[in-house]
């Protein structure tokens, strides 16, 4: 009896010690565990997908480290601070986007990043955070659900960066920026009839927008609608990816033993199509385990969002959580043929780019908002 | 809605947010279920389909050609085998600039300039990442030359492949045949699946006739390939288990050919055009089969250029023409023993009765004169002497007595005018003439009548009668065995990979039973006479065994009856020389037919060759070193 008590109190002490540490760092334990699991999973898969390339893993670790630093820093900031810097961050992002678009025109080709020497930095990544931040800050002082004027301003705030990113052209990121804005407005309580109306307008806009798509983007859409039409051309990606996933079966072919992935049949296997590597090598089981980890992260994030007490925090936190799920759904859905092929990485798992840093920054903000929930003056 | 200032209703906002959160999480759950549903569909429902598709992606079946069966002589000596040879192969995808590479290969002397276009077309016709042979059978010097420059030719490399090797070069090429690249006509005849990976196919002789046995069964090997089609060792961190099936080597063929005898025949013919066929009269086994001139069988394997083929094909000596099977000539006097047998069997001749030969024959009831050939006047000759000394006048009379119908009927069972049925293709039946044949053969009614004079000529083997050397070897066999007839054959058994030989029983034809033993004996004594005191007396000299033979001279064109035969006539207008023989006479082990085109008289041109062949076979006498090079 006594021993049990000693043990349980020792456990409680350790627990409370780590809880104290997390509290001091303004982090959330369960969410951190979820993120850690996904990142670990990512490293395992990337090692296989990169063809057992250690430098790839080291580069990913470097980015994760960078992301953790940013996350720690952002977790310590207060909602008020975030709310105040939101317009400046947004402005800076727009300026950088303009620079990139101009450079792209000068360089006569797609241009998405700025070379900062140590890493290549994509200004569009800033906008993934800046847009919901500014939108949330904008709605913070207003009565909700937003009125028409507020909606129009919000639409402009979202459309400007989304348009600039689409011009790069990076349809995937533009879509995500748009999605983050849309989700935020939905969470703000946009009436259902307005949602339906906007949906109808959206379909109309899509029909018009078709004319402005690049050829390869149209091709991707058409391929999605009819993947068997051209097995060696545009639909090659999706066919090979479905073969990879389907051939994985229930348990997969085993780590570093997926023929589609290891013999180059699967294009972009360590970046956009890494979910197919998981499906092939770890099977349905491995894919569902990853999805469950994602769902845990999303649920925990939404829970944290619901615990915050002010409008800005609630909207921003829930928007970051749901956007994260949109990333997952669009990428996984694309790889297994549920949605059209758009260049969206699988969050935290795809190799390359600065998206890991942005995502961890977002979770830092989210945890910070939750940790500082009692410190908000409205 | 004119209240410009709305108060933030925090409680209501909280309520809306919570309901939106629940809605959002519901959507998240539904979308996740959709994803999992799609995964289940792909990975469980359609798993087999996609597994097969991925297998089809990563594995390529590569045929492993079977090694072609060997061809052995009757003593097990290897006449045809396989030899690894170096060839130059190119992989298009690994060659940076194809045209430049080919150009530089020409510069290095590896490809002939005129072949470049053909080579390029061949390369482009292959599948990606195939290693395409662009030059076969490199010499040692060429291998060295390329090896020194190998680093300059990315995508081009030396490879060894099994090629057909003829250790004795041209020896017996018309019997053995040769192999060559599979042609489009061949592709229509063969099962393409079975020939995947095979590049060569038998084209003539034994190589063609026994293609099925020689070819064997090809195996296959699964090869791991990547998306670019390149073969790779490993799949990620693993070397997968790949299936393979070993090829089954082709059956070895045991031939009746005796290498030493074949060499003796080849050496004997030397530079003459002609043919030699030697057979075992007791089973039809072909001991030697020569047609001269021959050609180098290896030429076809590496592929002849158009010019090279034209040179061979248009050669006035027709090296590609198999004279032994397809060359048809008048039989000349070699027919006389058979005519004599007919006379005896139909009892139109008294063997002991002497006829007087004054060198000319007056056909009864006609003014036609038939002259003796080169042998001059014979004076009084009986049947034995008429055969031995080849008296035309005696046989003019005998033929006239017999009449053409009886001659043709009697000769048919000996195989005249019919295929012998030898086990390689291309044989010609020759021609056994008869009034019936003439009626059908000629269109002009004036030509359809059989003239009595034609019977007289028939009696000494001139006129319409056409025989092949193979047929006469067969006739000699029948004469030697007193009426036993077998279908000639080159292959006598199959040898499996363990070296066990399964021999075949000889193929017997119906015996000739209507000839009395005493009549056979008379013929035999006539033919023995020919080889001892008669026309071919020279070849019997010093022989340790008895020889029965018969000379013959086939007219190339009909010399005007009054014209004097001279030795000055152009070489190619000279008569063809025949000699048929069997030995030992009383129980022959070998029967031979020798034809020397434009050899003139059979006794001097053809008979010595037959003697050399019989010596080689019966006495194991080594002939002069073979003309063709190669390992022994």
mmCIF file of C-alpha atoms in Angstrom, chain A residues 134-136 138-158 181 184-185 188 190 198, chain B residues 6:
data_model
loop_
_atom_site.group_PDB
_atom_site.id
_atom_site.type_symbol
_atom_site.label_atom_id
_atom_site.label_comp_id
_atom_site.label_asym_id
_atom_site.label_seq_id
_atom_site.Cartn_x
_atom_site.Cartn_y
_atom_site.Cartn_z
ATOM 1 C CA UNK A 134 -5.332 39.440 -39.918
ATOM 2 C CA UNK A 135 -8.816 38.117 -40.622
ATOM 3 C CA UNK A 136 -9.235 37.042 -37.010
ATOM 4 C CA UNK A 138 -10.266 42.152 -38.099
ATOM 5 C CA UNK A 139 -13.270 40.246 -36.757
ATOM 6 C CA UNK A 140 -12.112 40.454 -33.160
ATOM 7 C CA UNK A 141 -13.635 43.898 -32.654
ATOM 8 C CA UNK A 142 -16.700 43.341 -34.724
ATOM 9 C CA UNK A 143 -20.015 41.797 -33.848
ATOM 10 C CA UNK A 144 -20.446 38.320 -35.217
ATOM 11 C CA UNK A 145 -21.756 36.935 -37.470
ATOM 12 C CA UNK A 146 -20.010 39.441 -39.773
ATOM 13 C CA UNK A 147 -22.109 41.777 -41.835
ATOM 14 C CA UNK A 148 -21.805 42.258 -45.564
ATOM 15 C CA UNK A 149 -19.275 45.027 -45.330
ATOM 16 C CA UNK A 150 -17.025 42.966 -43.120
ATOM 17 C CA UNK A 151 -17.387 40.031 -45.474
ATOM 18 C CA UNK A 152 -16.381 42.107 -48.460
ATOM 19 C CA UNK A 153 -13.306 43.428 -46.690
ATOM 20 C CA UNK A 154 -12.428 39.899 -45.588
ATOM 21 C CA UNK A 155 -12.866 38.645 -49.127
ATOM 22 C CA UNK A 156 -10.459 41.294 -50.328
ATOM 23 C CA UNK A 157 -7.939 40.439 -47.618
ATOM 24 C CA UNK A 158 -7.992 36.808 -48.698
ATOM 25 C CA UNK A 181 -9.819 32.552 -45.023
ATOM 26 C CA UNK A 184 -12.264 31.470 -40.574
ATOM 27 C CA UNK A 185 -15.357 33.171 -41.910
ATOM 28 C CA UNK A 188 -17.137 33.284 -37.359
ATOM 29 C CA UNK A 190 -21.519 33.087 -41.455
ATOM 30 C CA UNK A 198 -21.439 31.951 -51.851
ATOM 31 C CA UNK B 6 -23.991 46.444 -33.032
#
